[in-house]
mmCIF file of C-alpha atoms in Angstrom:
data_model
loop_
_atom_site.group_PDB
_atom_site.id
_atom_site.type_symbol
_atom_site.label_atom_id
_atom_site.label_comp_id
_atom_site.label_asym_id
_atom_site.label_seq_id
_atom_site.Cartn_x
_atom_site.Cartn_y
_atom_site.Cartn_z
ATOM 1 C CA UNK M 6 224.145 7.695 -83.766
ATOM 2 C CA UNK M 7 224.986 11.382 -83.990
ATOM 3 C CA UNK M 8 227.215 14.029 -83.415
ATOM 4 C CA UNK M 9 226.526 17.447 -81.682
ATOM 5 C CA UNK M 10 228.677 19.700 -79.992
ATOM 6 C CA UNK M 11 227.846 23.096 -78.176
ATOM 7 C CA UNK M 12 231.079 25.141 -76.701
ATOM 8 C CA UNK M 13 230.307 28.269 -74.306
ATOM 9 C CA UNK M 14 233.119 30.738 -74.262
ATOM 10 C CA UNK M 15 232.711 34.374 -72.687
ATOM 11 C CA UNK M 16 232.770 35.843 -76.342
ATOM 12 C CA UNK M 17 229.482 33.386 -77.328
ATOM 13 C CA UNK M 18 228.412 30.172 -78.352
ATOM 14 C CA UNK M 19 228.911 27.820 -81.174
ATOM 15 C CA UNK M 20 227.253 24.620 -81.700
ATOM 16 C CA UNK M 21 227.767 21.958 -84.305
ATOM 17 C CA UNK M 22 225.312 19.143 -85.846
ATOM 18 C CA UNK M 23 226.184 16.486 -88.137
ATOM 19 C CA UNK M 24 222.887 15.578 -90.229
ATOM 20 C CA UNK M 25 223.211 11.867 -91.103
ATOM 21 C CA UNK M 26 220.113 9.705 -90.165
ATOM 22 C CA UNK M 27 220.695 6.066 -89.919
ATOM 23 C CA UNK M 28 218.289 3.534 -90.308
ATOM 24 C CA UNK M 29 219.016 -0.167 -90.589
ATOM 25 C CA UNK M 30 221.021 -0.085 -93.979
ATOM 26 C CA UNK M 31 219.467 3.716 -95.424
ATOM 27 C CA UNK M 32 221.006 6.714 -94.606
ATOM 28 C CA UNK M 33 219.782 10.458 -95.097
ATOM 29 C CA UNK M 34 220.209 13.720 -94.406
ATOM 30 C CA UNK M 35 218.223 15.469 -92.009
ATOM 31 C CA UNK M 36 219.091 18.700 -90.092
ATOM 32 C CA UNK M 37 219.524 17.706 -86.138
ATOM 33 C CA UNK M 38 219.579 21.617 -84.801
ATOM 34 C CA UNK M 39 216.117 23.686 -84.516
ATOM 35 C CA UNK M 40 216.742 27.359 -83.766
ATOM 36 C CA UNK M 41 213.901 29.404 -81.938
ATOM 37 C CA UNK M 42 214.460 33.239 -82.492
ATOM 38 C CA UNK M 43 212.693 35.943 -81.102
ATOM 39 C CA UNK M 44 213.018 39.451 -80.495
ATOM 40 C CA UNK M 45 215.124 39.262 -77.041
ATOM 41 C CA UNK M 46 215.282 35.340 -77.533
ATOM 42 C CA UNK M 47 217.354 33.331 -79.196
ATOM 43 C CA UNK M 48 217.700 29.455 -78.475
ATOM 44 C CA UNK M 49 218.816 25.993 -80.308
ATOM 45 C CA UNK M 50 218.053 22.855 -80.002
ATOM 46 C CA UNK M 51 220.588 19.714 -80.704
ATOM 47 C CA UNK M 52 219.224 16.066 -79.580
ATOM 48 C CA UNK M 53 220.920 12.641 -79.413
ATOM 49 C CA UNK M 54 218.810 9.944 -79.631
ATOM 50 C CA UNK M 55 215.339 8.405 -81.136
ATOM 51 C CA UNK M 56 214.409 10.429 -83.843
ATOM 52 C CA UNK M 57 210.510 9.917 -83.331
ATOM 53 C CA UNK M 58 211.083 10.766 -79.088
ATOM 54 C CA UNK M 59 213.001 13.957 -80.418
ATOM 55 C CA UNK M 60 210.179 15.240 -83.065
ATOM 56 C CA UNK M 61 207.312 14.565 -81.160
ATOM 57 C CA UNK M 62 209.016 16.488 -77.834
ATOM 58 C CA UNK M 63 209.895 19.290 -80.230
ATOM 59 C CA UNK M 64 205.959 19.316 -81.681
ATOM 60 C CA UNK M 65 205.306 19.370 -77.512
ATOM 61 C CA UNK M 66 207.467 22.367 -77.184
ATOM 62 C CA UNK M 67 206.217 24.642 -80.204
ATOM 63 C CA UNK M 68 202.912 23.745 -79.445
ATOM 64 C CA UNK M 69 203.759 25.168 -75.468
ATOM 65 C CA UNK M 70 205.965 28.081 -76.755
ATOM 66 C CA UNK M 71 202.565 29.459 -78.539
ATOM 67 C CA UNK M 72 200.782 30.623 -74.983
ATOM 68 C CA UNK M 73 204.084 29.983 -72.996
ATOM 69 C CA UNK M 74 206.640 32.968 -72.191
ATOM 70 C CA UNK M 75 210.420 32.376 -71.151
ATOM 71 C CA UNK M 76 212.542 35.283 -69.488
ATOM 72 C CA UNK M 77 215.644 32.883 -68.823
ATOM 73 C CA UNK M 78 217.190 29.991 -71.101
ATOM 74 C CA UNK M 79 216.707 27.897 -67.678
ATOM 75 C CA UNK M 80 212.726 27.848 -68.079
ATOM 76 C CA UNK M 81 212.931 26.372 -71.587
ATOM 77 C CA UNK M 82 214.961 23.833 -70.508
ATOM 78 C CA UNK M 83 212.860 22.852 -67.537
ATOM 79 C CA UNK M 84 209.486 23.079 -70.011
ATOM 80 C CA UNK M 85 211.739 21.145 -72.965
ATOM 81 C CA UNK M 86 212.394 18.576 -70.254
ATOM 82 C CA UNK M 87 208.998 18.540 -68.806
ATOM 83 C CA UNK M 88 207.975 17.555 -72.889
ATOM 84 C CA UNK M 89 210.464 14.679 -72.708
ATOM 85 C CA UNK M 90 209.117 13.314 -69.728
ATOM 86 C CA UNK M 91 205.493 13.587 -71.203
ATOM 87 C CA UNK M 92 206.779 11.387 -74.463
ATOM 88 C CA UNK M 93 208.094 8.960 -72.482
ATOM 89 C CA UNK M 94 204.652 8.589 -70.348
ATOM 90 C CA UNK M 95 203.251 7.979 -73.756
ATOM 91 C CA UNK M 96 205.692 5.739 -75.843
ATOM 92 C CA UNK M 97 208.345 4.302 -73.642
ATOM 93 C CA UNK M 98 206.620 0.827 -72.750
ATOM 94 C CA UNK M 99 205.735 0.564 -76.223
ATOM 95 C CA UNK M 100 209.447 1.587 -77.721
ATOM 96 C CA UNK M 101 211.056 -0.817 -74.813
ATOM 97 C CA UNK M 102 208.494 -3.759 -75.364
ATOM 98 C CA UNK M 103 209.359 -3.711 -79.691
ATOM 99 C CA UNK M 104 213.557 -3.369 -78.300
ATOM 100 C CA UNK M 105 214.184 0.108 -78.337
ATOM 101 C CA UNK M 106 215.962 2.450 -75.766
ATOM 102 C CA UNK M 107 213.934 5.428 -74.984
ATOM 103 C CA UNK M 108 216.925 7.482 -75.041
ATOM 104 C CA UNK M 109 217.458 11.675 -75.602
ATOM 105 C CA UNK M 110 220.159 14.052 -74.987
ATOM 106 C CA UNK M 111 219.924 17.270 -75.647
ATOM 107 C CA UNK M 112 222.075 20.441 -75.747
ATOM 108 C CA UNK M 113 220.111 23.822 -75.417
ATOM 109 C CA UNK M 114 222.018 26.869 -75.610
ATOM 110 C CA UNK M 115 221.008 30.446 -76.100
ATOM 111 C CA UNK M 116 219.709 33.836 -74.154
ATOM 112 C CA UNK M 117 216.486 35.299 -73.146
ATOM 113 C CA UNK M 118 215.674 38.382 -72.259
ATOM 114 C CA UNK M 119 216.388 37.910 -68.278
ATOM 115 C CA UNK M 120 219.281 36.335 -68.767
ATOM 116 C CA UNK M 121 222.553 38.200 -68.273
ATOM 117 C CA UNK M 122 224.683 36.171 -70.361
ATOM 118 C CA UNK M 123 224.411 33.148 -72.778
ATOM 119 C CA UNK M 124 223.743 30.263 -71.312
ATOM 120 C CA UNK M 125 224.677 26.181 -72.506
ATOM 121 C CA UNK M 126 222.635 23.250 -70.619
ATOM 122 C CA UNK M 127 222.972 19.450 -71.338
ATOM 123 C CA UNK M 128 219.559 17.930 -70.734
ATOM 124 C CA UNK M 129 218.744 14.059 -69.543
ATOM 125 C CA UNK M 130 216.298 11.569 -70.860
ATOM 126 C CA UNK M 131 214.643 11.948 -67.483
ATOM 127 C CA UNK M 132 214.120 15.427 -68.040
ATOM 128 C CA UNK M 133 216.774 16.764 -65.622
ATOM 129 C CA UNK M 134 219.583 18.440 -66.592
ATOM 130 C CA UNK M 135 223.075 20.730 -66.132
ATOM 131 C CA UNK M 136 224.033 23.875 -66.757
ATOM 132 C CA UNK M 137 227.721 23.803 -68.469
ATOM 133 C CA UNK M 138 229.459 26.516 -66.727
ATOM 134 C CA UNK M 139 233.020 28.217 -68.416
ATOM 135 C CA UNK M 140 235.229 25.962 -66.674
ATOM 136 C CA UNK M 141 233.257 23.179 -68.198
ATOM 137 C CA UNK M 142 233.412 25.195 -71.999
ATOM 138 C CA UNK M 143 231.978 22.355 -73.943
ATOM 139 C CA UNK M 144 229.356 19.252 -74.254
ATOM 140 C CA UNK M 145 229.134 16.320 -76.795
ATOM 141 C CA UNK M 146 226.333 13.816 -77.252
ATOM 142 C CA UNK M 147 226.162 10.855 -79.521
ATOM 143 C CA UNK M 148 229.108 9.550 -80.771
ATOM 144 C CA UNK M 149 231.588 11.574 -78.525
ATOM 145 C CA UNK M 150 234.584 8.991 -77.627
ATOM 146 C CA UNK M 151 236.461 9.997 -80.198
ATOM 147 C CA UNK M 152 236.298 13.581 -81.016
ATOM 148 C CA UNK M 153 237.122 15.046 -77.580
ATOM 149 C CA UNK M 154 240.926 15.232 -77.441
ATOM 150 C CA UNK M 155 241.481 18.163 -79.289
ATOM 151 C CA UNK M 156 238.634 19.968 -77.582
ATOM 152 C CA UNK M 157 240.084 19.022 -74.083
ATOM 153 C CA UNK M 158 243.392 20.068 -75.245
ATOM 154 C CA UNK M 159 242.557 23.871 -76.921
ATOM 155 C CA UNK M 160 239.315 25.108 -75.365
ATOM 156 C CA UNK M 161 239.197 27.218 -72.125
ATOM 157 C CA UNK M 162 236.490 30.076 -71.224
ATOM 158 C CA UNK M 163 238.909 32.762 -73.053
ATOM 159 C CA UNK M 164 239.006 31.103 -76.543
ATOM 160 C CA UNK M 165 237.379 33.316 -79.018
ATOM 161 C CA UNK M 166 234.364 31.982 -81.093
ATOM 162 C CA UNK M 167 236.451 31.577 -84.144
ATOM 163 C CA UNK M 168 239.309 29.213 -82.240
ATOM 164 C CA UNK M 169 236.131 27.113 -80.755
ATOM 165 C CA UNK M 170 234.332 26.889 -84.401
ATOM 166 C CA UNK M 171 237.994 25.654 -85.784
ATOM 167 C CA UNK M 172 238.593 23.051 -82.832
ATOM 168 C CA UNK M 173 234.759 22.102 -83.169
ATOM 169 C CA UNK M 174 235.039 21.186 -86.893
ATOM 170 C CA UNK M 175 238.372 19.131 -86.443
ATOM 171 C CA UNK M 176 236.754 17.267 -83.298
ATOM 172 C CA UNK M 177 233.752 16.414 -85.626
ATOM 173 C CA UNK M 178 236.285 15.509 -88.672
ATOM 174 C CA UNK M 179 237.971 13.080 -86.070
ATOM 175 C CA UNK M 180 234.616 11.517 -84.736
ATOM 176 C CA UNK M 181 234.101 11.273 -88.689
ATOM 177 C CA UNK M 182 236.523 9.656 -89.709
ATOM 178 C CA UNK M 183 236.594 7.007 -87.031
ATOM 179 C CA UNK M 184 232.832 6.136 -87.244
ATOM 180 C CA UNK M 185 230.374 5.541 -90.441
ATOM 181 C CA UNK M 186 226.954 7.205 -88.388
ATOM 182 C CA UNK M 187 228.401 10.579 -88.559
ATOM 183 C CA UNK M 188 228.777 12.860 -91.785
ATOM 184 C CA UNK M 189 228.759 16.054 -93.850
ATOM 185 C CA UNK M 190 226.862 17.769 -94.045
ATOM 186 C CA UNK M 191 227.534 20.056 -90.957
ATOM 187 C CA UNK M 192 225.215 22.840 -89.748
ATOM 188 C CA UNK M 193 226.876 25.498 -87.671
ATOM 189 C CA UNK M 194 225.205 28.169 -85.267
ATOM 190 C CA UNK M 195 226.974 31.127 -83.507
ATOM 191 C CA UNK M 196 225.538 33.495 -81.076
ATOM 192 C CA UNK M 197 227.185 36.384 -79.469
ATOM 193 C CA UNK M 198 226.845 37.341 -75.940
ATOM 194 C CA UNK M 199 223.805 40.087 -75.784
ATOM 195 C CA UNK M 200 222.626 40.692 -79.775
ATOM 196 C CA UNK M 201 219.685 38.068 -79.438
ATOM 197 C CA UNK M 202 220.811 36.937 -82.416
ATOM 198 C CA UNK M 203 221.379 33.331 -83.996
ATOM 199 C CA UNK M 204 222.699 32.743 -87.058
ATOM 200 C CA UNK M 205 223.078 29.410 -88.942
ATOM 201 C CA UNK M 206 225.192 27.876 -92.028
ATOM 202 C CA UNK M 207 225.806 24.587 -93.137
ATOM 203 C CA UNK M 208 229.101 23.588 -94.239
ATOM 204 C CA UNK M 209 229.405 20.725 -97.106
ATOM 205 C CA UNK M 210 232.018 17.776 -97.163
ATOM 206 C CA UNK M 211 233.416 19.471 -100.623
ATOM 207 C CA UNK M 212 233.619 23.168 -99.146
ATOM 208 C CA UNK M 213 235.567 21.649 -95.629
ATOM 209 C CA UNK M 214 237.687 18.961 -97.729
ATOM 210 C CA UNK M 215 240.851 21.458 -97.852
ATOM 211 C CA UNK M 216 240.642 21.492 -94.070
ATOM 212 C CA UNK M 217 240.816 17.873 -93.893
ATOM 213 C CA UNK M 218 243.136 17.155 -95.806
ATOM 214 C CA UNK M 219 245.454 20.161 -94.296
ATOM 215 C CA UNK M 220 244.454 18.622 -90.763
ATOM 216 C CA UNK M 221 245.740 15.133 -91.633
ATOM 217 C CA UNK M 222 248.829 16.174 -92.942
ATOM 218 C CA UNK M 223 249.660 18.421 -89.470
ATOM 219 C CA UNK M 224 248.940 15.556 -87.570
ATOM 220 C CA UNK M 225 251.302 13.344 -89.793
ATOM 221 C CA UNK M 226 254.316 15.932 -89.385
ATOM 222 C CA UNK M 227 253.572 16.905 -85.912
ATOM 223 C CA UNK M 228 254.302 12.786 -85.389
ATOM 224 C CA UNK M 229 257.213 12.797 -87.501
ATOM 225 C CA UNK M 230 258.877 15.467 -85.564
ATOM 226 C CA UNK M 231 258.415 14.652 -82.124
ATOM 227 C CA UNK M 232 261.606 13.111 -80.807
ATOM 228 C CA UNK M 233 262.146 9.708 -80.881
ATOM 229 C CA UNK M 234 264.941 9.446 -78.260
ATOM 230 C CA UNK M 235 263.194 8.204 -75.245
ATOM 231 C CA UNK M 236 262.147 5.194 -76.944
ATOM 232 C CA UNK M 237 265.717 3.472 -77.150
ATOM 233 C CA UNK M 238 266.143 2.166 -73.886
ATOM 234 C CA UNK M 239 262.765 0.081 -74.646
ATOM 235 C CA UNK M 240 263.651 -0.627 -78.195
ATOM 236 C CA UNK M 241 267.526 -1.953 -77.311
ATOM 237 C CA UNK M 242 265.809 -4.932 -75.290
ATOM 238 C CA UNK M 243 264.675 -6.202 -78.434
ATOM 239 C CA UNK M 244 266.575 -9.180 -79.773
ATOM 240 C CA UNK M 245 268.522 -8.680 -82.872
#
């Protein structure tokens, strides 16, 4: 399982990758977001999903991006999907027939040079996909039951970059904390609306332990103080 997040708000785009790899009983670290920058191009990558379906459709897609030229984030997606569909021509029957689920999600998010503004898409194993729009500011895959509360509760289409980066890193630290297949280390990436211009950091479990720690103590006294009143008339029916 994973956990990646992309948020579009009019100021940009932030998207967030946990890195841990589970296999059977090992676990590792391995980095879950490929950015693809250009000079009027600048996309990322996040997938949910098989590992080996999501490297060999991203060997696909380099290998296409040598001769092939995108003016809109749309056209990646379509030739990113058309990859996906080619891996599962070649390994699905096999993957099915030994009890796995050919299975990938994928966020792609970015702007080429024909596009007028940044653009977010969520993109189906069967190659099809959606564009998120700004009344739709946000898209999990993974392990995204537990994480989306806060993001349902803050985010709108005029949240700045910095608010969506905050209420991204607390709706991974609750998807964390409630499952042991998602983990630090983080890796962030932020693009601004027109610079063609990603940039990338990764966050460690020591550096963001502060704002864990602070985070579970608001959500301890933001209990504690909300009134208790309206609970009587249900508690007085208990026997004494």
């Amino acid at each position: 399982m994973t956990y990646c997040l992309g948020i579009k708000v009019k100021e940009g785009l932030v998207a967030i990758s946990d890195t841990r790899i589970t296999t059977g009983t090992d676990t590792t670290v391995k980095k879950k977001i490929t950015i693809i920058q250009k000079e009027h191009y600048s996309l990322f990558v996040m997938t949910s999903g098989l590992r080996s379906v999501r490297d060999k459709a991203l060997v696909y897609f380099d290998e296409l991006l040598e001769t092939e030229e995108f003016g809109k984030l749309y056209q990646a997606v379509n030739a990113f999907g058309q990859q996906v569909r080619r891996v599962a021509d070649e390994d699905r029957a096999t993957l099915e027939k030994n009890g796995f689920k050919f299975d990938l999600h994928t966020i792609i998010g970015g702007q080429l040079k024909d596009d007028e503004e940044h653009k977010l898409f969520l993109l189906y194993p069967e190659g099809n996909w959606v564009e998120l729009g700004l009344g739709a500011p946000f898209v999990v895959i993974g392990n995204s039951g537990h994480g989306k509360a806060i993001l349902n509760r803050v985010l709108n289409e005029d949240s700045d970059m910095k608010l969506a980066l905050k209420a991204g890193f607390l709706s991974f630290d609750s998807t964390r904390v409630s499952s042991n297949n998602v983990d630090f280390p983080i890796d962030v990436a932020l693009y601004k609306k027109g610079t063609f211009e990603l940039v990338e950091q990764r966050f460690t479990q020591k550096e963001m332990a502060a704002i864990s720690d602070q985070w579970d103590e608001e959500l301890k006294n933001a209990l504690a103080n909300i009134p208790g009143e309206w609970m009587d008339k249900a508690f007085k029916k208990l026997p004494e």
